[in-house]
Rosetta silent file (secondary structure, phi, psi, omega in degrees, C-alpha in Angstrom):
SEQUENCE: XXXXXXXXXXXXXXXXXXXXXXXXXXXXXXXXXXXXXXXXXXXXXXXXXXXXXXXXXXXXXXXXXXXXXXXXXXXXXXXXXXXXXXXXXXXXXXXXXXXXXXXXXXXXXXXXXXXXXXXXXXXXXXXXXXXXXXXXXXXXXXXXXXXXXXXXXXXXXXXXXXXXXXXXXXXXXXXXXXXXXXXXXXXXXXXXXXXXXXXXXXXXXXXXXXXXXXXXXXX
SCORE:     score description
SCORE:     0.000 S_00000001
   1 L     0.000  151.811 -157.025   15.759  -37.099 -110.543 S_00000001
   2 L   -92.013  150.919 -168.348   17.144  -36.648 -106.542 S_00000001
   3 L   -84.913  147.617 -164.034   20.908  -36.264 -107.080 S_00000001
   4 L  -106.351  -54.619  149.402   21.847  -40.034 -105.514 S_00000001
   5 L   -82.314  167.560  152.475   25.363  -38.990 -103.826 S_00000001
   6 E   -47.852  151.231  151.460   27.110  -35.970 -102.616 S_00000001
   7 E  -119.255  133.483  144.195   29.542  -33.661 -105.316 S_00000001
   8 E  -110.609  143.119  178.961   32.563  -32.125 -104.448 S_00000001
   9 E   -98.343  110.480  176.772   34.103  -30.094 -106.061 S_00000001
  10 E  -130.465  149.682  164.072   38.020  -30.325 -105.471 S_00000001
  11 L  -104.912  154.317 -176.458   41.673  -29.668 -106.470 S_00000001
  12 L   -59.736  -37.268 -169.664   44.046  -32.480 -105.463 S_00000001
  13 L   -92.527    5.464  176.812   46.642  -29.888 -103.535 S_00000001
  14 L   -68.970   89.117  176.086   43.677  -27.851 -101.778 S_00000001
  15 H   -49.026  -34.227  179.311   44.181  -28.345  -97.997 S_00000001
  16 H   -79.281  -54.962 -169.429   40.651  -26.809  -97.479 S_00000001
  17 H   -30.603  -52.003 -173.388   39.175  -29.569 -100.018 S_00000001
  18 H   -37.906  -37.325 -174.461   41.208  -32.066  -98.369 S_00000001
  19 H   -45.667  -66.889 -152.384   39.473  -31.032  -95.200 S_00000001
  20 H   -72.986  -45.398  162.164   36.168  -31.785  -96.471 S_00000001
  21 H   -19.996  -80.233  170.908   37.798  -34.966  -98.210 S_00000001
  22 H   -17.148  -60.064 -172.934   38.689  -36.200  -94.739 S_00000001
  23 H   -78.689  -59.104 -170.494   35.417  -35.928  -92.967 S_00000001
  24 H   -27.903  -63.267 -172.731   33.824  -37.250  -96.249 S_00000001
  25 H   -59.045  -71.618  154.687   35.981  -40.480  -96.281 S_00000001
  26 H     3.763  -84.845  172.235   35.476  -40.477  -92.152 S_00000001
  27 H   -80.688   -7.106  163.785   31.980  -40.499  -92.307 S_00000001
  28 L    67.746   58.720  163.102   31.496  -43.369  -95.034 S_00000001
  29 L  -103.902  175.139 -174.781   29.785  -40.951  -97.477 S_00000001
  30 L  -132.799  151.584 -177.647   30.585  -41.777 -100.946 S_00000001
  31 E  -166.665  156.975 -165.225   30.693  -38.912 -102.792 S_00000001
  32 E  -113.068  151.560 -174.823   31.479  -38.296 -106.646 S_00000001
  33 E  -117.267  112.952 -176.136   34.860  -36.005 -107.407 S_00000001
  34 E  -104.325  127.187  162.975   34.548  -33.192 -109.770 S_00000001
  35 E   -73.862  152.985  165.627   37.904  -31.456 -110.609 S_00000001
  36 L  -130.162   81.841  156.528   38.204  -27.661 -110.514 S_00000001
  37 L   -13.973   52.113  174.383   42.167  -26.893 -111.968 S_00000001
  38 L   -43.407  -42.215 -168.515   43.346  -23.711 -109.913 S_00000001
  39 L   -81.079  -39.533  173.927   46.373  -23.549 -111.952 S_00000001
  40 L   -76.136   19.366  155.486   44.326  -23.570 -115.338 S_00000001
  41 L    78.217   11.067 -161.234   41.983  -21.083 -113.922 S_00000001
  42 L   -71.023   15.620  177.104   38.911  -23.336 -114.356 S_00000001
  43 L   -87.212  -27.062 -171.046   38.075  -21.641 -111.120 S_00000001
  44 L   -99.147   -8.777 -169.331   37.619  -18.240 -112.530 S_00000001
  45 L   -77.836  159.687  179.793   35.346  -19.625 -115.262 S_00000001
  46 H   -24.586  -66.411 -144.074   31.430  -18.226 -115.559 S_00000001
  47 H   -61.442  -47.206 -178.600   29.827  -21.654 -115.181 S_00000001
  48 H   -56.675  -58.891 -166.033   32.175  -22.496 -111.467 S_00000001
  49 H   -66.074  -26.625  158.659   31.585  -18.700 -110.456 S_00000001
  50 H   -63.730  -23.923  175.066   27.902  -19.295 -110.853 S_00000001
  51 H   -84.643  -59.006  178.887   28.124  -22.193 -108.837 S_00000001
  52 L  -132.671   98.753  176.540   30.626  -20.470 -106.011 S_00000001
  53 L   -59.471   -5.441 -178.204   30.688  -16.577 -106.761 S_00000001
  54 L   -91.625  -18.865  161.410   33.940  -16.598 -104.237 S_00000001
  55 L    82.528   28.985  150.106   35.344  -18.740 -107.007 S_00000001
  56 L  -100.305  179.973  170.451   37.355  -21.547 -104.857 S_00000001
  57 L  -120.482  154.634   48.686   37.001  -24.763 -103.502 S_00000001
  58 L   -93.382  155.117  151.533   35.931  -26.885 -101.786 S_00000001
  59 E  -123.163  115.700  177.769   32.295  -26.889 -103.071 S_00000001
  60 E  -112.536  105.828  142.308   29.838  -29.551 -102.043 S_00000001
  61 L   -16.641   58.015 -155.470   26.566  -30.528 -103.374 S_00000001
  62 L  -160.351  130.063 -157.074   23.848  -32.179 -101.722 S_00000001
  63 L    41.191   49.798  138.601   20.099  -32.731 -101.863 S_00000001
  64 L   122.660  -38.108 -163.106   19.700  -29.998 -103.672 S_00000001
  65 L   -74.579 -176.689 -172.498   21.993  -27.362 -101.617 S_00000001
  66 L  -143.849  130.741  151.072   25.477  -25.644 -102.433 S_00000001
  67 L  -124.655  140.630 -177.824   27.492  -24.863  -99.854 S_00000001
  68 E  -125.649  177.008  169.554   31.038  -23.418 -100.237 S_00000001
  69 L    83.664  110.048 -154.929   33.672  -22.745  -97.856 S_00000001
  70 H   -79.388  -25.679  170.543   34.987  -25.732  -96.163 S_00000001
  71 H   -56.622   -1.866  175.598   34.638  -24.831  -92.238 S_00000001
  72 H  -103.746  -27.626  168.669   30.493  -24.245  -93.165 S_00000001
  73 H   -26.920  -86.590  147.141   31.038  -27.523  -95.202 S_00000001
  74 H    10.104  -87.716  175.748   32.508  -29.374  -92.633 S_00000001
  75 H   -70.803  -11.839  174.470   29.848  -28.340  -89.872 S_00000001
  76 H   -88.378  -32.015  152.028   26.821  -28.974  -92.351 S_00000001
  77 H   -33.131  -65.898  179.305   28.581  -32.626  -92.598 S_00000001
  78 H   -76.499  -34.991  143.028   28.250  -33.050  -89.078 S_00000001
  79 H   -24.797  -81.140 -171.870   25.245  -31.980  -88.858 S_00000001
  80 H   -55.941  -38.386 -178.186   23.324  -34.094  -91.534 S_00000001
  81 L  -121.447  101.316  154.898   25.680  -37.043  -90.717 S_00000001
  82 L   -77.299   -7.069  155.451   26.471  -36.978  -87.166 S_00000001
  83 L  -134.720  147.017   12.704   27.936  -40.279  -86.750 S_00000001
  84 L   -80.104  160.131 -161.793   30.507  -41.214  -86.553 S_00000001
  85 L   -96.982  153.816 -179.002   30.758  -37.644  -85.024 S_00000001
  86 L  -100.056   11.022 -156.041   34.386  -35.106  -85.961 S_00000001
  87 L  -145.003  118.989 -178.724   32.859  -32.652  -82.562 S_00000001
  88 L   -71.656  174.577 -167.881   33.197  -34.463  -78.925 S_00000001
  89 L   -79.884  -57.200 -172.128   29.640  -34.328  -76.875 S_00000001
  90 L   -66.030  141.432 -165.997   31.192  -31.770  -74.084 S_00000001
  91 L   -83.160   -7.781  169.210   30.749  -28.543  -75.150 S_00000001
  92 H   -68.540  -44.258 -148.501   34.519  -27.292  -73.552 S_00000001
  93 H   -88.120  -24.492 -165.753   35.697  -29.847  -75.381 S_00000001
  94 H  -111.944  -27.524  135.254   34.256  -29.076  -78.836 S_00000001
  95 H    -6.931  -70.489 -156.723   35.220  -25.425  -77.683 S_00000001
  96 H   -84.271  -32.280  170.339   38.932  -26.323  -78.028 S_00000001
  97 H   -60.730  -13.561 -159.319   38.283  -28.325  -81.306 S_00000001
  98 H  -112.279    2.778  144.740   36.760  -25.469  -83.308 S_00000001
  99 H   -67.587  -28.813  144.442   39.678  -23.377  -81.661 S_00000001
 100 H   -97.024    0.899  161.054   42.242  -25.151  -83.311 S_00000001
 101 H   -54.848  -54.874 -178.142   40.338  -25.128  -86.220 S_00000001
 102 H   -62.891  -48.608 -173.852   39.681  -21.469  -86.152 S_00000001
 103 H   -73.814   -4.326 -179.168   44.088  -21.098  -85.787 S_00000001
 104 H  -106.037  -39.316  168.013   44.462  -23.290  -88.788 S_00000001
 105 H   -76.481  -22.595  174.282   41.707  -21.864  -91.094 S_00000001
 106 L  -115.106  -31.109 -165.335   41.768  -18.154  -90.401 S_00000001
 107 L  -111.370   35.459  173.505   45.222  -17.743  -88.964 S_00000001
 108 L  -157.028  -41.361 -157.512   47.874  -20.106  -91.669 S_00000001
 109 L  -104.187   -2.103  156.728   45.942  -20.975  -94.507 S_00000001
 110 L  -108.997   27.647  161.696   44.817  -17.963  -95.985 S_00000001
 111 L   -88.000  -33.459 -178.757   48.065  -16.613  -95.660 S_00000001
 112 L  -102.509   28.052 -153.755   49.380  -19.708  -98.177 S_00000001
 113 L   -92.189  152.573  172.977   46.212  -19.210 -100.456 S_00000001
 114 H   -39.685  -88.603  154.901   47.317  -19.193 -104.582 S_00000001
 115 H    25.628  -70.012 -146.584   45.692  -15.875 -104.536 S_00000001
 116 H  -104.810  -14.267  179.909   47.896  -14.285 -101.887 S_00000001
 117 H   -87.347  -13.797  163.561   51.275  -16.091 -102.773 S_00000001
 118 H   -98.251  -20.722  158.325   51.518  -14.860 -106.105 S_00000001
 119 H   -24.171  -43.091  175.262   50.670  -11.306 -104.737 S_00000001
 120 L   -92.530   -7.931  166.597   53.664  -11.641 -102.734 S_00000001
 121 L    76.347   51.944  133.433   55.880  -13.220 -105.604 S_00000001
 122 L  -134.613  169.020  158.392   55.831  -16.255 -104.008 S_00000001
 123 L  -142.287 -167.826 -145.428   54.554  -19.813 -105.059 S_00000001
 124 L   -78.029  -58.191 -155.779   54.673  -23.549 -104.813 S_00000001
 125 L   -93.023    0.538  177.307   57.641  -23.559 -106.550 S_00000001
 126 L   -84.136  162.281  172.907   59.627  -20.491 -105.497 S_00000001
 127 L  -123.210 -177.453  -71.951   62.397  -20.383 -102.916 S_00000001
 128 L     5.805  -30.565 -174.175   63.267  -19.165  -99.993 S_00000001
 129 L    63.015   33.002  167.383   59.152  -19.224  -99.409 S_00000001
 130 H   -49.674  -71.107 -176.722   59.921  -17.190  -96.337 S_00000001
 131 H   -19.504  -83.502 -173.811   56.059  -15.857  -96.441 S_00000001
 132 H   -38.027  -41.968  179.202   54.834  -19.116  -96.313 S_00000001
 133 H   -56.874  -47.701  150.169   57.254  -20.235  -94.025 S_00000001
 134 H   -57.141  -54.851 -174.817   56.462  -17.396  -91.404 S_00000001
 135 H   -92.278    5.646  165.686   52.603  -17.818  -91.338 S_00000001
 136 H   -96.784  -29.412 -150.092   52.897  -21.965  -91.155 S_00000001
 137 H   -95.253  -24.235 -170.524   56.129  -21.799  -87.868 S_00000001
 138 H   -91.236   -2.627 -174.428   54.288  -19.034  -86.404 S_00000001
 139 H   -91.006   -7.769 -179.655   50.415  -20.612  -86.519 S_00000001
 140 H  -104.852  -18.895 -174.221   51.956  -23.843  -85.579 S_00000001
 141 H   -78.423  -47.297  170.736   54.209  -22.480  -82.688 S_00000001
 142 H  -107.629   30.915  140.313   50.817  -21.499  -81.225 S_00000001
 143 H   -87.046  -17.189 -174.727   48.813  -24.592  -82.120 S_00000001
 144 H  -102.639  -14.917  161.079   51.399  -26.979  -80.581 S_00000001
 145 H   -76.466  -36.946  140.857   50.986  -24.668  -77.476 S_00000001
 146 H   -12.842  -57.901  175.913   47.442  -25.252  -77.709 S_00000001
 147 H   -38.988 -100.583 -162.812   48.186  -29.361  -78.109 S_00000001
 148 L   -29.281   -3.129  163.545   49.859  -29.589  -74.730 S_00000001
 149 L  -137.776   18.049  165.737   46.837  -29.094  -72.979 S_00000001
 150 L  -120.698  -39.146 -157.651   44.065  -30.912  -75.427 S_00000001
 151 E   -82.258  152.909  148.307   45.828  -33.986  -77.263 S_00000001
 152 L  -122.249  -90.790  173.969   45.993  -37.621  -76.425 S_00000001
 153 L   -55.272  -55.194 -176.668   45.737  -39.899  -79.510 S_00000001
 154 L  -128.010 -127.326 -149.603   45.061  -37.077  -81.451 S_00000001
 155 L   -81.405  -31.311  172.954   44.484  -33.352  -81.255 S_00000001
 156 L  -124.351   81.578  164.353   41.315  -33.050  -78.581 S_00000001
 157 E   100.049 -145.472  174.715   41.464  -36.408  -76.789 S_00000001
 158 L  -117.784   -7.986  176.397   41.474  -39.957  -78.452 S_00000001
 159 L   -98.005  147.248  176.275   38.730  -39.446  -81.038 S_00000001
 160 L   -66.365  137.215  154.363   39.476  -37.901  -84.646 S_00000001
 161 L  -140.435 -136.173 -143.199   37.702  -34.636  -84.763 S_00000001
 162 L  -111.031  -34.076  155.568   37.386  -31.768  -87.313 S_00000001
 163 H   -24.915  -92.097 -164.839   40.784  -30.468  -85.537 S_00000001
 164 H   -66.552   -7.292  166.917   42.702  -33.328  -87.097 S_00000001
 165 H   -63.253  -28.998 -147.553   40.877  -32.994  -90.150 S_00000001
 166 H   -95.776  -16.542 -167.391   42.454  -29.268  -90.592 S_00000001
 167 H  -107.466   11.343 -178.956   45.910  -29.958  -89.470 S_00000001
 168 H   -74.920  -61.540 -174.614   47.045  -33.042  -91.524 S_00000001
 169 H   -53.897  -34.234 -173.723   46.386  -30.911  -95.077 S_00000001
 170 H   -79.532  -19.370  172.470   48.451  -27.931  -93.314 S_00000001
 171 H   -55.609  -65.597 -167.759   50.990  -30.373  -92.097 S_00000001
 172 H   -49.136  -49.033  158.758   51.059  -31.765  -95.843 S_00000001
 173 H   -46.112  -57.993  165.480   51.471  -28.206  -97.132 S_00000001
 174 H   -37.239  -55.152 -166.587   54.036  -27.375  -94.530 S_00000001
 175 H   -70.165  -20.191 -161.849   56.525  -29.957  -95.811 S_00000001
 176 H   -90.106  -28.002  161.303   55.824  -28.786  -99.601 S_00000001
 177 L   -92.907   23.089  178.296   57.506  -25.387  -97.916 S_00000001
 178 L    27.851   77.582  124.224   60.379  -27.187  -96.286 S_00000001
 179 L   -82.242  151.464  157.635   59.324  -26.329  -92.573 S_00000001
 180 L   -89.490   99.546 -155.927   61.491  -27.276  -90.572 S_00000001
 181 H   -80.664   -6.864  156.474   58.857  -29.145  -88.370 S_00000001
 182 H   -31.627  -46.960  156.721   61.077  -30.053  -85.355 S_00000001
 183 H   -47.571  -39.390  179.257   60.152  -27.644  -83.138 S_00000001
 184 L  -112.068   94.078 -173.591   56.725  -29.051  -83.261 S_00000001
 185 H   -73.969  -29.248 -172.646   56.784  -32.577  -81.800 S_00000001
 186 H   -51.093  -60.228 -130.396   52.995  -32.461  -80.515 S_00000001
 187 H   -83.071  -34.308 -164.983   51.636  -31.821  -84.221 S_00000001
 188 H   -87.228   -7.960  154.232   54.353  -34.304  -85.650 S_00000001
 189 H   -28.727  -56.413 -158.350   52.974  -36.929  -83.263 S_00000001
 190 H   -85.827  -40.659 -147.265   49.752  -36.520  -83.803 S_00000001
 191 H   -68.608  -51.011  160.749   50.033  -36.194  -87.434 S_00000001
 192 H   -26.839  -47.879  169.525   52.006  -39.710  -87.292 S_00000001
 193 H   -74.369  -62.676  149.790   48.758  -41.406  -86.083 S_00000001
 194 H    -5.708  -77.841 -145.058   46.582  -39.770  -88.142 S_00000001
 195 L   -69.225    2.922  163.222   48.033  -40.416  -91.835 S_00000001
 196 L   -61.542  -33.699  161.360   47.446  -43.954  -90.558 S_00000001
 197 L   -75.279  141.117  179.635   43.630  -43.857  -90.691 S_00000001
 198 H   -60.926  -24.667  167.980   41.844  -44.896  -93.793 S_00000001
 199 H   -91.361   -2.422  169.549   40.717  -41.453  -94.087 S_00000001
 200 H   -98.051  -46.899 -173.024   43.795  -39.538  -94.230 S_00000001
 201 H   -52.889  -55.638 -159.905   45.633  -42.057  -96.033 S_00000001
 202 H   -39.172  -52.189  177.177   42.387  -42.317  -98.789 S_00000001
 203 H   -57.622   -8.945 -178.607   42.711  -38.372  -99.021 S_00000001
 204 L   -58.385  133.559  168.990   46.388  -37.889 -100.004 S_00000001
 205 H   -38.492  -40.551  168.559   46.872  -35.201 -102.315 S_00000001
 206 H   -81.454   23.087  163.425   48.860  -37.801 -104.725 S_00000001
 207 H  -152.138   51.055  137.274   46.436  -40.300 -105.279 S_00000001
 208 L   -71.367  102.464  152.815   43.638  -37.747 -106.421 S_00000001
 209 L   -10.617  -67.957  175.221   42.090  -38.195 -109.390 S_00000001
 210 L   -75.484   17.345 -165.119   43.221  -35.063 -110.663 S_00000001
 211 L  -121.837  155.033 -163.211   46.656  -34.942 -109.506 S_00000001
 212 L   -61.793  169.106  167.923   49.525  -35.392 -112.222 S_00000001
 213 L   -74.059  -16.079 -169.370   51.291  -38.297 -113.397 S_00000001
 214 L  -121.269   16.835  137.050   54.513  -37.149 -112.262 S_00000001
 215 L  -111.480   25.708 -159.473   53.325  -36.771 -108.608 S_00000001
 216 L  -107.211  147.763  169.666   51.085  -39.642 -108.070 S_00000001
 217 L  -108.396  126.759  166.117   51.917  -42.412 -105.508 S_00000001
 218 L   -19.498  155.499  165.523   50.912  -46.138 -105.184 S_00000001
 219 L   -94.309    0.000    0.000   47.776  -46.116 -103.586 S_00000001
């Protein structure tokens, strides 16, 4: 039987899942939500690692494929469903989106990944969180220079693109490390607009299926 929806595979506090969340929600796919626990390791088990041998998420599922890793997610999304589209038609323009993509996905967020924060004896719940705190003020001190010469509504122009997909979850993450996000007025503009759309709101980490009872929020 043809699998009838999308799967993803997500944790509620994953900023790359969220990503994929985002577009998902976006793009008016319906999709079914499979948890994968990172703190109970169900990430490291056989059956997941057979599915994604890198053993994280996001993972999605559909017509038959696997894809992991949410920036090839993401662009195999836009592919298969190109409207409405996350990538503007000029190619300068979709330049500068996959450019702040590329500073949020290669240069902040695997710097906060579980993986690398208890390496460094830090986590969610430790303080000062200087690491983290260093690799979010300095990838956002040169994303908000970035801004000032791409945003209007939001980060490239007035249409949501895959750009504003990646920097809401890094935003959301940011605040769970008390930045001090003043400095960056563009990103808290834009952000402002943003959690306002049905797909950012839909996507909050606290009204996840999988996310505890003692952090969940009204829908």
């Amino acid at each position: 039987m043809a699998q009838s929806k999308p799967v993803l595979y997500s944790y509620f506090r994953s900023s790359c899942a969220r990503r994929v969340r985002i577009a998902l929600v976006h793009k008016g796919i319906e999709f079914e939500y499979k948890a994968v626990n990172l703190y109970n390791g169900d990430h490291k088990m056989e059956d997941f690692l057979k599915l994604n041998p890198c053993g994280n998420v996001p993972v999605l599922k559909d017509k038959g494929n696997t894809i992991v890793s949410s920036p090839a997610i993401l662009e195999y999304l836009e592919e298969t469903v190109p409207n409405p589209p996350l990538l503007p038609e000029d190619p300068a323009s979709r330049a500068k989106v996959r450019e702040i993509v590329d500073g949020i996905v290669s240069g902040i967020q695997p710097h906060l990944n579980m993986r690398v924060m208890k390496y460094v004896g830090e986590n969610y719940n430790s303080k000062p969180k200087s690491w983290a705190k260093h690799w979010v003020e300095s990838g956002f001190g040169s994303i908000e220079r970035i801004l000032k010469e791409s945003y209007g509504m939001y980060c490239v122009g007035d249409a949501v693109t895959l750009a504003d997909a990646c920097l809401v979850p890094q935003v959301f993450n940011a605040h769970m490390f008390k930045v001090d996000m003043a400095p960056f007025p563009i990103i808290n503009e834009i952000c402002s607009r943003l959690n306002e759309l049905k797909a950012f709101k839909d996507t909050h980490p606290f009204i996840q299926p999988d996310c505890p009872e003692d952090l969940r929020i009204p829908k």
